[in-house]
Amino acid sequence: MVGESFGGSRGSLLGALGWGAMAENERSFRAPRGTFDVLPPQSWARSALVRLAMDTFALSGYAPIETPIFEHTEVFERGVGATSEVVTKQMYTFTDRAGRSLTLRPELTAGVVRSVLEHGLDRGPLPLKLACVGPQFRQERPQKGRYRQFTQIDIESLGSDDPMVDAEVVEVGVRFFRKAGLEVRLLINSIGHVAESCRLGYNKVLVEFLRANEAALAPEDRARIETNPLRTFDSKEARTVAVMEGAPLISDHICEDCRAHFSAVLDLLKSVNVSFELEPRLVRGLDYYTRTTFEFIAGGLGSQNAVGGGGRYDGLAESLGGGPLTGIGFALGVDRILLAMGDSGAPSRPVSVYFVALGDAARREAFKAVASLRDAGIEADLDLGARGMKGQMKDADRSGARWAAILGEDELAAGEVTLKDLAGGEQERIRIDDLERRLTT
Ligand code: HAM
């Protein structure tokens, strides 16, 4: 199913993992390593999921926004942060013909904030609530659930640091997963704000601890002590993980204000029955985060089990040259959500009634009936290839339609169709003009 969910017998997922490299004597091209094609029928589930997300976000007032797929490289260097792995190791950066350095976006937040500042949206009513969706690009090592082009759906709420904003953002994410029918765990933490009295003070305590335990850390994690000590919590190296079990926790070191803010967020989440797990080791991978941070985790995905993550980024606008503008948001990984949902969330092709028509006159009548049902918002379809009765019935079954509307010479003469329930097998004759009413009741 995993292979299939990325379409095709040639195994686009295998292609995504890089096993689709072209043999020398083979003339066909393959999608680049870490990318894949989204093909029907699995593409139905994907578009339904994106629609569900945008509808859910709209219900809470998040307006759609679109920003370019590439930005000036500095937007990400300054926004996402120069010490994050996304910026140091994973960006697709290129120089255009005019010598400008541009980067395919590795995430949406920095571009959205750039856009908000550029257009002065922050001078309007706040908080400004925005939703977006689209492909992101990171040159990571491909594996199940980790691709070089992947799709995120994302919301951002800018301009208020009221704990209610944090709670709303998290709750909107939880509502989406509930509607999608995917069970997730919500891990949540506060990583404080950037001040000596808060995160910077904690960093010193952490660095001291890491130095004292340096020999026990995995060699690749030792360099992080100086560059980004918090990230040692994210290490997958068993040696480092063991050391971090005993590390001082940020939750014991954040300032009173941040502590009160976090506790208000948690109270609000409880008030709307959102369950969460406090995870004091959750630090997130991007440099812009402050205060509330969270992740949605799904089962059955192995190590790439984060189906979404987000947090507050109260200093991001200023790092992009804007004035003070607080913000919080999240991004959900569409590809991972679909993997986690397997078949359960996949709607089949949305067909309600499939016409089976025999003979030219009946086919023309079916063509007209299908058009008028579609006008009425009913998913109707028909055989476009003038196949025989057997072939058309097979197609009707394969289409996933609830009904077959059979139109032979007899029916045509009477202005009727035989409506067959494809699941139960029962059939009835009704007037063509009554089809719309019959199919909507
Ligand atoms: P992120 O944790 O880097 O956060 O990514 C969010 C989600 O995107 C992940 O939880 C995962 O589901 C998906 N994802 C990330 N990388 C890959 C990949 N290589 N292949 C497949 N899926 C992937 C952000 O991007 C932040 N901009 C979220 C945010 C919005 N924070 C505040 N506002």
CSV table of C-alpha atoms and ligand atoms in Angstrom, one decimal:
chain,number,residue,atom,x,y,z
A,1,MET,CA,0.0,0.0,0.0
A,2,VAL,CA,2.8,2.3,0.8
A,3,GLY,CA,4.2,2.0,-2.7
A,4,GLU,CA,0.8,2.3,-4.2
A,5,SER,CA,0.0,5.3,-2.2
A,6,PHE,CA,2.6,7.0,-4.3
A,7,GLY,CA,1.2,5.5,-7.4
A,8,GLY,CA,2.0,3.2,-10.2
A,9,SER,CA,3.5,-0.2,-10.8
A,10,ARG,CA,6.9,1.3,-11.4
A,11,GLY,CA,6.8,2.2,-7.7
A,12,SER,CA,7.1,5.9,-7.4
A,13,LEU,CA,8.0,5.5,-3.8
A,14,LEU,CA,11.0,3.4,-4.9
A,15,GLY,CA,11.8,6.3,-7.2
A,16,ALA,CA,11.4,8.7,-4.3
A,17,LEU,CA,14.0,6.6,-2.4
A,18,GLY,CA,16.4,6.9,-5.3
A,19,TRP,CA,16.2,3.3,-6.6
A,20,GLY,CA,14.7,4.6,-9.8
A,21,ALA,CA,18.0,5.8,-11.3
A,22,MET,CA,18.0,5.4,-15.0
A,23,ALA,CA,19.9,2.5,-16.4
A,24,GLU,CA,22.3,3.7,-19.1
A,25,ASN,CA,20.5,2.0,-21.9
A,26,GLU,CA,17.1,3.0,-20.6
A,27,ARG,CA,15.5,5.9,-22.4
A,28,SER,CA,12.8,6.8,-20.0
A,29,PHE,CA,13.2,9.4,-17.4
A,30,ARG,CA,12.4,9.0,-13.7
A,31,ALA,CA,11.3,11.6,-11.1
A,32,PRO,CA,14.4,12.9,-9.2
A,33,ARG,CA,15.5,11.1,-6.1
A,34,GLY,CA,13.4,12.0,-3.1
A,35,THR,CA,10.4,13.1,-5.3
A,36,PHE,CA,7.4,11.2,-6.5
A,37,ASP,CA,4.3,11.6,-8.7
A,38,VAL,CA,0.9,11.7,-7.2
A,39,LEU,CA,-1.3,9.6,-9.4
A,40,PRO,CA,-5.0,8.6,-9.4
A,41,PRO,CA,-6.7,6.9,-7.7
A,42,GLN,CA,-4.5,7.8,-4.6
A,43,SER,CA,-4.6,11.5,-5.7
A,44,TRP,CA,-8.3,11.6,-4.7
A,45,ALA,CA,-7.4,11.1,-1.0
A,46,ARG,CA,-4.7,13.8,-1.2
A,47,SER,CA,-6.9,16.4,-2.7
A,48,ALA,CA,-9.8,15.6,-0.3
A,49,LEU,CA,-7.4,15.9,2.7
A,50,VAL,CA,-6.1,19.3,1.5
A,51,ARG,CA,-9.7,20.5,1.0
A,52,LEU,CA,-10.7,19.3,4.5
A,53,ALA,CA,-7.8,21.1,6.0
A,54,MET,CA,-8.5,24.4,4.2
A,55,ASP,CA,-12.2,24.1,5.1
A,56,THR,CA,-11.4,23.4,8.7
A,57,PHE,CA,-9.1,26.4,8.9
A,58,ALA,CA,-11.6,28.7,7.2
A,59,LEU,CA,-14.2,27.7,9.8
A,60,SER,CA,-11.9,29.4,12.4
A,61,GLY,CA,-11.2,32.4,10.2
A,62,TYR,CA,-7.9,31.5,8.6
A,63,ALA,CA,-7.8,33.2,5.2
A,64,PRO,CA,-5.9,31.6,2.3
A,65,ILE,CA,-2.6,33.1,1.3
A,66,GLU,CA,-0.2,32.1,-1.4
A,67,THR,CA,3.5,33.1,-1.5
A,68,PRO,CA,6.2,32.2,-4.1
A,69,ILE,CA,7.8,28.8,-4.1
A,70,PHE,CA,11.2,30.5,-4.1
A,71,GLU,CA,12.4,33.5,-2.1
A,72,HIS,CA,15.6,35.4,-1.7
A,73,THR,CA,17.9,33.0,0.2
A,74,GLU,CA,18.3,35.5,3.0
A,75,VAL,CA,14.6,35.2,3.9
A,76,PHE,CA,15.3,31.7,5.1
A,77,GLU,CA,18.8,32.3,6.4
A,78,ARG,CA,17.6,35.1,8.6
A,79,GLY,CA,14.1,33.7,9.2
A,80,VAL,CA,14.6,30.0,9.8
A,81,GLY,CA,18.0,30.6,11.3
A,82,ALA,CA,21.6,30.1,10.3
A,83,THR,CA,22.2,27.3,12.8
A,84,SER,CA,19.3,25.1,11.8
A,85,GLU,CA,20.0,22.0,9.8
A,86,VAL,CA,17.4,23.1,7.3
A,87,VAL,CA,19.5,26.1,6.4
A,88,THR,CA,23.0,24.7,6.8
A,89,LYS,CA,22.4,21.4,5.1
A,90,GLN,CA,19.1,21.0,3.3
A,91,MET,CA,18.3,24.1,1.2
A,92,TYR,CA,18.0,24.0,-2.6
A,93,THR,CA,19.8,27.2,-3.3
A,94,PHE,CA,20.6,28.5,-6.8
A,95,THR,CA,21.8,31.6,-8.5
A,96,ASP,CA,19.6,32.9,-11.2
A,97,ARG,CA,20.7,34.4,-14.5
A,98,ALA,CA,21.0,37.9,-12.9
A,99,GLY,CA,23.3,36.5,-10.2
A,100,ARG,CA,20.7,36.6,-7.3
A,101,SER,CA,20.8,33.9,-4.7
A,102,LEU,CA,17.3,32.2,-4.5
A,103,THR,CA,16.1,29.2,-2.5
A,104,LEU,CA,13.2,26.8,-3.0
A,105,ARG,CA,11.2,27.2,0.1
A,106,PRO,CA,12.0,24.6,2.8
A,107,GLU,CA,9.0,25.7,4.8
A,108,LEU,CA,6.2,28.3,4.6
A,109,THR,CA,6.5,30.5,7.8
A,110,ALA,CA,9.4,32.7,6.8
A,111,GLY,CA,7.8,33.5,3.4
A,112,VAL,CA,4.4,34.3,4.9
A,113,VAL,CA,6.0,36.7,7.4
A,114,ARG,CA,8.0,38.3,4.6
A,115,SER,CA,4.8,38.8,2.7
A,116,VAL,CA,2.9,40.2,5.6
A,117,LEU,CA,5.6,42.7,6.3
A,118,GLU,CA,6.0,43.6,2.6
A,119,HIS,CA,2.3,44.4,2.2
A,120,GLY,CA,1.8,46.0,5.6
A,121,LEU,CA,-0.9,43.4,6.6
A,122,ASP,CA,0.3,43.8,10.1
A,123,ARG,CA,-1.1,47.3,10.1
A,124,GLY,CA,-4.7,45.9,9.8
A,125,PRO,CA,-6.8,44.1,12.3
A,126,LEU,CA,-4.8,41.7,14.5
A,127,PRO,CA,-4.4,38.8,15.0
A,128,LEU,CA,-4.0,38.2,11.3
A,129,LYS,CA,-5.0,34.6,10.6
A,130,LEU,CA,-3.6,32.9,7.5
A,131,ALA,CA,-3.7,29.4,5.9
A,132,CYS,CA,-1.6,28.0,3.1
A,133,VAL,CA,-0.6,24.8,1.4
A,134,GLY,CA,2.0,23.8,-1.1
A,135,PRO,CA,5.2,21.9,-1.9
A,136,GLN,CA,8.4,22.4,0.2
A,137,PHE,CA,11.9,21.4,-0.7
A,138,ARG,CA,14.6,20.0,1.6
A,139,GLN,CA,17.6,18.0,0.5
A,140,GLU,CA,17.3,15.3,3.2
A,141,ARG,CA,18.2,11.6,3.0
A,142,PRO,CA,15.0,10.1,1.5
A,143,GLN,CA,13.3,7.4,3.5
A,144,LYS,CA,9.7,6.4,4.2
A,145,GLY,CA,7.9,9.6,5.2
A,146,ARG,CA,10.9,11.8,4.3
A,147,TYR,CA,11.1,13.3,0.9
A,148,ARG,CA,12.9,16.1,-0.9
A,149,GLN,CA,9.7,17.6,-2.2
A,150,PHE,CA,6.8,17.3,0.2
A,151,THR,CA,3.6,19.1,0.8
A,152,GLN,CA,2.7,21.1,3.9
A,153,ILE,CA,-0.6,22.6,5.0
A,154,ASP,CA,0.0,25.4,7.4
A,155,ILE,CA,-1.7,28.1,9.5
A,156,GLU,CA,-0.2,31.2,11.0
A,157,SER,CA,-1.7,33.6,13.5
A,158,LEU,CA,0.2,36.9,13.7
A,159,GLY,CA,0.1,39.9,16.0
A,160,SER,CA,-1.0,38.7,19.4
A,161,ASP,CA,0.8,36.8,22.1
A,162,ASP,CA,-2.4,36.2,24.1
A,163,PRO,CA,-2.3,32.5,25.3
A,164,MET,CA,-5.8,32.2,23.7
A,165,VAL,CA,-4.1,32.5,20.3
A,166,ASP,CA,-1.7,29.7,21.1
A,167,ALA,CA,-4.6,27.5,22.3
A,168,GLU,CA,-6.7,28.3,19.2
A,169,VAL,CA,-3.9,27.4,16.8
A,170,VAL,CA,-3.3,24.0,18.6
A,171,GLU,CA,-7.0,23.3,18.9
A,172,VAL,CA,-7.6,24.0,15.1
A,173,GLY,CA,-4.9,21.4,14.4
A,174,VAL,CA,-6.5,18.9,16.7
A,175,ARG,CA,-9.9,19.5,15.1
A,176,PHE,CA,-8.4,18.8,11.7
A,177,PHE,CA,-7.0,15.5,12.7
A,178,ARG,CA,-10.2,14.5,14.4
A,179,LYS,CA,-12.2,15.3,11.2
A,180,ALA,CA,-9.6,13.4,9.1
A,181,GLY,CA,-10.1,10.4,11.4
A,182,LEU,CA,-6.4,10.1,12.3
A,183,GLU,CA,-5.5,9.5,15.9
A,184,VAL,CA,-2.5,11.6,16.9
A,185,ARG,CA,-0.7,12.4,20.1
A,186,LEU,CA,-0.1,16.1,20.9
A,187,LEU,CA,3.3,16.8,22.5
A,188,ILE,CA,3.7,20.3,23.9
A,189,ASN,CA,6.4,22.3,25.6
A,190,SER,CA,7.5,25.9,26.3
A,191,ILE,CA,11.0,26.8,25.3
A,192,GLY,CA,10.8,30.3,26.8
A,193,HIS,CA,11.9,33.6,25.2
A,194,VAL,CA,15.3,34.9,24.2
A,195,ALA,CA,16.6,36.6,27.4
A,196,GLU,CA,19.2,36.0,30.0
A,197,SER,CA,16.4,35.5,32.6
A,198,CYS,CA,14.9,32.8,30.4
A,199,ARG,CA,16.2,30.6,27.5
A,200,LEU,CA,19.7,32.2,27.3
A,201,GLY,CA,20.2,31.5,31.0
A,202,TYR,CA,19.1,28.0,30.5
A,203,ASN,CA,21.4,27.6,27.5
A,204,LYS,CA,24.4,28.3,29.8
A,205,VAL,CA,23.2,25.7,32.3
A,206,LEU,CA,22.8,23.2,29.4
A,207,VAL,CA,26.2,24.0,27.9
A,208,GLU,CA,27.8,23.4,31.3
A,209,PHE,CA,26.1,20.1,31.5
A,210,LEU,CA,27.1,19.1,28.0
A,211,ARG,CA,30.7,20.1,28.5
A,212,ALA,CA,30.8,18.0,31.7
A,213,ASN,CA,29.5,15.0,29.7
A,214,GLU,CA,31.2,15.7,26.4
A,215,ALA,CA,33.1,12.4,26.3
A,216,ALA,CA,29.9,10.4,26.6
A,217,LEU,CA,28.2,12.2,23.7
A,218,ALA,CA,28.2,10.8,20.2
A,219,PRO,CA,31.1,12.6,18.3
A,220,GLU,CA,28.7,14.2,15.8
A,221,ASP,CA,26.8,15.9,18.6
A,222,ARG,CA,29.8,17.4,20.3
A,223,ALA,CA,30.0,20.3,17.8
A,224,ARG,CA,26.5,21.3,18.7
A,225,ILE,CA,27.6,22.3,22.2
A,226,GLU,CA,28.9,25.6,20.8
A,227,THR,CA,26.5,26.1,17.9
A,228,ASN,CA,23.1,25.0,19.1
A,229,PRO,CA,23.1,23.2,22.4
A,230,LEU,CA,19.3,22.8,22.5
A,231,ARG,CA,19.4,20.6,19.4
A,232,THR,CA,21.3,17.8,21.3
A,233,PHE,CA,17.8,16.9,22.6
A,234,ASP,CA,16.9,15.9,19.0
A,235,SER,CA,19.9,13.6,18.5
A,236,LYS,CA,19.0,10.1,17.3
A,237,GLU,CA,22.4,8.8,18.5
A,238,ALA,CA,21.9,6.3,21.4
A,239,ARG,CA,24.9,7.6,23.3
A,240,THR,CA,23.6,11.2,23.2
A,241,VAL,CA,20.1,10.1,24.0
A,242,ALA,CA,21.3,8.4,27.1
A,243,VAL,CA,23.3,11.5,28.2
A,244,MET,CA,20.2,13.7,27.6
A,245,GLU,CA,18.1,11.6,30.0
A,246,GLY,CA,19.9,13.4,32.8
A,247,ALA,CA,20.1,16.9,31.2
A,248,PRO,CA,18.6,19.9,32.9
A,249,LEU,CA,15.2,20.7,31.4
A,250,ILE,CA,14.1,24.0,30.0
A,251,SER,CA,10.8,23.7,31.7
A,252,ASP,CA,12.7,24.2,35.0
A,253,HIS,CA,14.4,27.3,33.8
A,254,ILE,CA,11.9,29.5,31.9
A,255,CYS,CA,11.0,32.8,33.4
A,256,GLU,CA,7.9,33.5,35.4
A,257,ASP,CA,6.1,35.3,32.5
A,258,CYS,CA,6.7,32.4,30.1
A,259,ARG,CA,5.7,29.9,32.8
A,260,ALA,CA,2.4,31.8,33.4
A,261,HIS,CA,1.8,32.1,29.6
A,262,PHE,CA,2.3,28.4,29.1
A,263,SER,CA,0.1,27.4,32.0
A,264,ALA,CA,-2.7,29.7,30.6
A,265,VAL,CA,-2.4,27.9,27.2
A,266,LEU,CA,-2.7,24.5,28.8
A,267,ASP,CA,-5.7,25.6,30.9
A,268,LEU,CA,-7.5,26.8,27.7
A,269,LEU,CA,-6.7,23.5,25.9
A,270,LYS,CA,-8.2,21.6,28.8
A,271,SER,CA,-11.3,23.8,28.7
A,272,VAL,CA,-11.9,22.5,25.1
A,273,ASN,CA,-11.0,18.9,25.9
A,274,VAL,CA,-7.8,18.8,24.0
A,275,SER,CA,-5.5,16.2,25.5
A,276,PHE,CA,-1.8,16.8,25.4
A,277,GLU,CA,1.4,15.3,26.8
A,278,LEU,CA,4.0,17.6,28.3
A,279,GLU,CA,7.3,16.9,26.6
A,280,PRO,CA,10.1,19.0,28.2
A,281,ARG,CA,12.6,17.6,25.7
A,282,LEU,CA,10.7,18.9,22.7
A,283,VAL,CA,12.8,21.6,21.2
A,284,ARG,CA,11.9,21.7,17.4
A,285,GLY,CA,14.4,22.1,14.6
A,286,LEU,CA,14.0,25.7,13.4
A,287,ASP,CA,15.7,28.6,15.1
A,288,TYR,CA,12.8,31.0,15.3
A,289,TYR,CA,10.8,29.3,18.0
A,290,THR,CA,9.9,30.9,21.3
A,291,ARG,CA,7.6,29.9,24.1
A,292,THR,CA,4.9,27.4,23.1
A,293,THR,CA,6.1,24.6,20.8
A,294,PHE,CA,4.2,21.4,19.9
A,295,GLU,CA,4.2,18.4,17.6
A,296,PHE,CA,1.5,16.0,16.4
A,297,ILE,CA,2.7,12.3,16.4
A,298,ALA,CA,1.1,9.4,14.6
A,299,GLY,CA,1.6,5.7,15.0
A,300,GLY,CA,2.9,3.3,12.4
A,301,LEU,CA,5.4,5.6,10.7
A,302,GLY,CA,8.7,4.5,12.3
A,303,SER,CA,11.2,7.3,12.9
A,304,GLN,CA,9.4,9.9,10.7
A,305,ASN,CA,6.3,9.9,13.0
A,306,ALA,CA,5.8,13.7,13.3
A,307,VAL,CA,2.8,14.5,11.1
A,308,GLY,CA,2.9,18.1,12.1
A,309,GLY,CA,4.6,20.6,14.3
A,310,GLY,CA,4.7,24.3,15.2
A,311,GLY,CA,5.1,26.9,17.7
A,312,ARG,CA,5.4,30.6,18.6
A,313,TYR,CA,8.0,32.7,16.8
A,314,ASP,CA,7.9,36.1,18.4
A,315,GLY,CA,11.2,37.4,17.0
A,316,LEU,CA,10.9,36.2,13.4
A,317,ALA,CA,9.4,39.4,12.0
A,318,GLU,CA,12.2,41.4,13.5
A,319,SER,CA,14.9,39.1,12.1
A,320,LEU,CA,13.4,39.8,8.7
A,321,GLY,CA,13.7,43.6,9.2
A,322,GLY,CA,10.2,44.3,10.4
A,323,GLY,CA,9.0,45.8,13.6
A,324,PRO,CA,7.9,43.7,16.6
A,325,LEU,CA,5.2,41.2,15.4
A,326,THR,CA,4.5,38.1,17.4
A,327,GLY,CA,3.2,34.9,15.8
A,328,ILE,CA,2.4,31.3,16.2
A,329,GLY,CA,1.5,28.6,13.7
A,330,PHE,CA,2.0,25.0,12.6
A,331,ALA,CA,2.6,23.0,9.5
A,332,LEU,CA,1.3,19.5,8.8
A,333,GLY,CA,3.0,17.0,6.5
A,334,VAL,CA,0.4,15.9,4.0
A,335,ASP,CA,2.5,13.0,2.7
A,336,ARG,CA,3.1,11.6,6.2
A,337,ILE,CA,-0.6,12.0,7.1
A,338,LEU,CA,-1.6,10.0,4.1
A,339,LEU,CA,0.9,7.3,4.9
A,340,ALA,CA,-0.4,7.2,8.5
A,341,MET,CA,-4.0,7.0,7.3
A,342,GLY,CA,-3.2,4.1,4.9
A,343,ASP,CA,-6.5,3.1,3.1
A,344,SER,CA,-8.7,4.3,5.9
A,345,GLY,CA,-9.0,7.9,4.8
A,346,ALA,CA,-9.0,7.3,1.1
A,347,PRO,CA,-12.3,8.3,-0.6
A,348,SER,CA,-12.7,6.5,-3.9
A,349,ARG,CA,-13.4,8.3,-7.0
A,350,PRO,CA,-16.4,10.5,-6.2
A,351,VAL,CA,-19.1,9.0,-8.4
A,352,SER,CA,-22.7,8.6,-7.3
A,353,VAL,CA,-24.3,7.3,-10.5
A,354,TYR,CA,-22.8,5.6,-13.6
A,355,PHE,CA,-24.8,5.4,-16.8
A,356,VAL,CA,-24.8,2.3,-18.8
A,357,ALA,CA,-26.4,3.1,-22.2
A,358,LEU,CA,-26.8,0.9,-25.2
A,359,GLY,CA,-27.2,2.3,-28.7
A,360,ASP,CA,-26.6,5.7,-30.2
A,361,ALA,CA,-29.9,7.3,-29.1
A,362,ALA,CA,-29.6,6.0,-25.5
A,363,ARG,CA,-26.0,7.2,-25.3
A,364,ARG,CA,-27.0,10.7,-26.4
A,365,GLU,CA,-29.8,10.7,-23.8
A,366,ALA,CA,-27.3,9.5,-21.1
A,367,PHE,CA,-24.9,12.3,-22.1
A,368,LYS,CA,-27.6,14.8,-21.5
A,369,ALA,CA,-28.8,13.3,-18.2
A,370,VAL,CA,-25.2,13.2,-16.9
A,371,ALA,CA,-24.8,16.9,-17.7
A,372,SER,CA,-28.0,17.9,-16.0
A,373,LEU,CA,-27.2,15.8,-12.9
A,374,ARG,CA,-23.7,17.4,-12.7
A,375,ASP,CA,-25.4,20.8,-13.0
A,376,ALA,CA,-27.3,19.7,-9.8
A,377,GLY,CA,-24.1,18.8,-8.0
A,378,ILE,CA,-24.5,15.1,-8.4
A,379,GLU,CA,-21.4,13.1,-9.3
A,380,ALA,CA,-22.5,11.4,-12.5
A,381,ASP,CA,-20.4,9.6,-15.1
A,382,LEU,CA,-20.8,7.5,-18.2
A,383,ASP,CA,-18.9,5.3,-20.6
A,384,LEU,CA,-17.4,7.4,-23.3
A,385,GLY,CA,-16.2,4.5,-25.4
A,386,ALA,CA,-19.4,2.9,-26.7
A,387,ARG,CA,-18.6,-0.4,-25.0
A,388,GLY,CA,-21.0,-3.3,-24.6
A,389,MET,CA,-23.3,-3.9,-21.7
A,390,LYS,CA,-20.9,-6.1,-19.8
A,391,GLY,CA,-17.9,-3.8,-20.2
A,392,GLN,CA,-20.0,-0.8,-19.1
A,393,MET,CA,-21.3,-2.6,-16.0
A,394,LYS,CA,-17.7,-3.5,-15.1
A,395,ASP,CA,-16.8,0.1,-15.4
A,396,ALA,CA,-19.8,1.1,-13.3
A,397,ASP,CA,-18.6,-1.2,-10.5
A,398,ARG,CA,-15.0,-0.1,-10.9
A,399,SER,CA,-16.0,3.5,-10.6
A,400,GLY,CA,-17.1,3.0,-7.1
A,401,ALA,CA,-20.5,4.5,-7.9
A,402,ARG,CA,-23.5,3.8,-5.6
A,403,TRP,CA,-25.8,3.4,-8.6
A,404,ALA,CA,-25.9,2.2,-12.2
A,405,ALA,CA,-28.5,3.9,-14.4
A,406,ILE,CA,-29.2,1.5,-17.2
A,407,LEU,CA,-30.6,3.0,-20.4
A,408,GLY,CA,-31.6,0.4,-23.1
A,409,GLU,CA,-34.1,0.7,-25.9
A,410,ASP,CA,-36.9,-0.2,-23.6
A,411,GLU,CA,-36.1,2.4,-21.1
A,412,LEU,CA,-35.5,5.0,-23.7
A,413,ALA,CA,-38.9,4.5,-25.3
A,414,ALA,CA,-40.5,5.0,-21.9
A,415,GLY,CA,-38.4,8.0,-20.9
A,416,GLU,CA,-37.1,5.9,-18.0
A,417,VAL,CA,-33.9,4.3,-16.6
A,418,THR,CA,-33.3,1.2,-14.6
A,419,LEU,CA,-31.6,2.3,-11.5
A,420,LYS,CA,-29.5,-0.5,-9.9
A,421,ASP,CA,-28.1,-0.3,-6.4
A,422,LEU,CA,-24.6,-1.6,-7.1
A,423,ALA,CA,-24.0,-2.7,-3.5
A,424,GLY,CA,-27.3,-4.4,-2.8
A,425,GLY,CA,-28.3,-5.5,-6.3
A,426,GLU,CA,-31.9,-4.2,-6.1
A,427,GLN,CA,-33.2,-2.3,-9.1
A,428,GLU,CA,-36.2,-0.1,-9.9
A,429,ARG,CA,-37.5,1.7,-13.0
A,430,ILE,CA,-37.9,5.4,-12.6
A,431,ARG,CA,-38.5,8.3,-15.0
A,432,ILE,CA,-35.3,10.1,-16.2
A,433,ASP,CA,-36.8,13.4,-15.0
A,434,ASP,CA,-37.1,12.0,-11.5
A,435,LEU,CA,-33.4,10.9,-11.2
A,436,GLU,CA,-32.2,14.0,-9.5
A,437,ARG,CA,-34.9,13.8,-6.8
A,438,ARG,CA,-34.3,10.1,-6.3
A,439,LEU,CA,-30.6,10.4,-6.0
A,440,THR,CA,-30.7,13.3,-3.5
A,441,THR,CA,-33.3,11.7,-1.1
B,1,HAM,P1,8.7,21.3,10.5
B,1,HAM,O1,8.6,20.5,11.8
B,1,HAM,O2,10.0,21.5,9.9
B,1,HAM,O3,8.0,22.7,10.8
B,1,HAM,O4,7.7,20.6,9.4
B,1,HAM,C1,6.4,20.4,9.7
B,1,HAM,C2,5.9,19.0,9.2
B,1,HAM,O5,6.3,18.9,7.8
B,1,HAM,C3,6.6,17.8,9.9
B,1,HAM,O6,6.0,17.5,11.1
B,1,HAM,C4,6.4,16.8,8.8
B,1,HAM,O7,5.2,16.2,9.0
B,1,HAM,C5,6.5,17.5,7.5
B,1,HAM,N1,7.9,17.4,6.9
B,1,HAM,C6,9.0,18.1,7.3
B,1,HAM,N2,10.0,17.7,6.5
B,1,HAM,C7,9.5,16.7,5.7
B,1,HAM,C8,10.1,15.8,4.7
B,1,HAM,N3,11.4,16.0,4.3
B,1,HAM,N4,9.3,14.9,4.0
B,1,HAM,C9,8.0,14.8,4.4
B,1,HAM,N5,7.4,15.6,5.3
B,1,HAM,C10,8.2,16.5,6.0
B,1,HAM,C11,7.9,23.7,9.9
B,1,HAM,O8,8.1,23.6,8.7
B,1,HAM,C12,7.4,25.0,10.4
B,1,HAM,N6,7.4,26.0,9.3
B,1,HAM,C13,6.0,24.8,11.1
B,1,HAM,C14,5.5,26.1,11.6
B,1,HAM,C15,4.5,26.9,11.1
B,1,HAM,N7,5.9,26.7,12.7
B,1,HAM,C16,5.2,27.8,12.9
B,1,HAM,N8,4.4,28.0,11.9
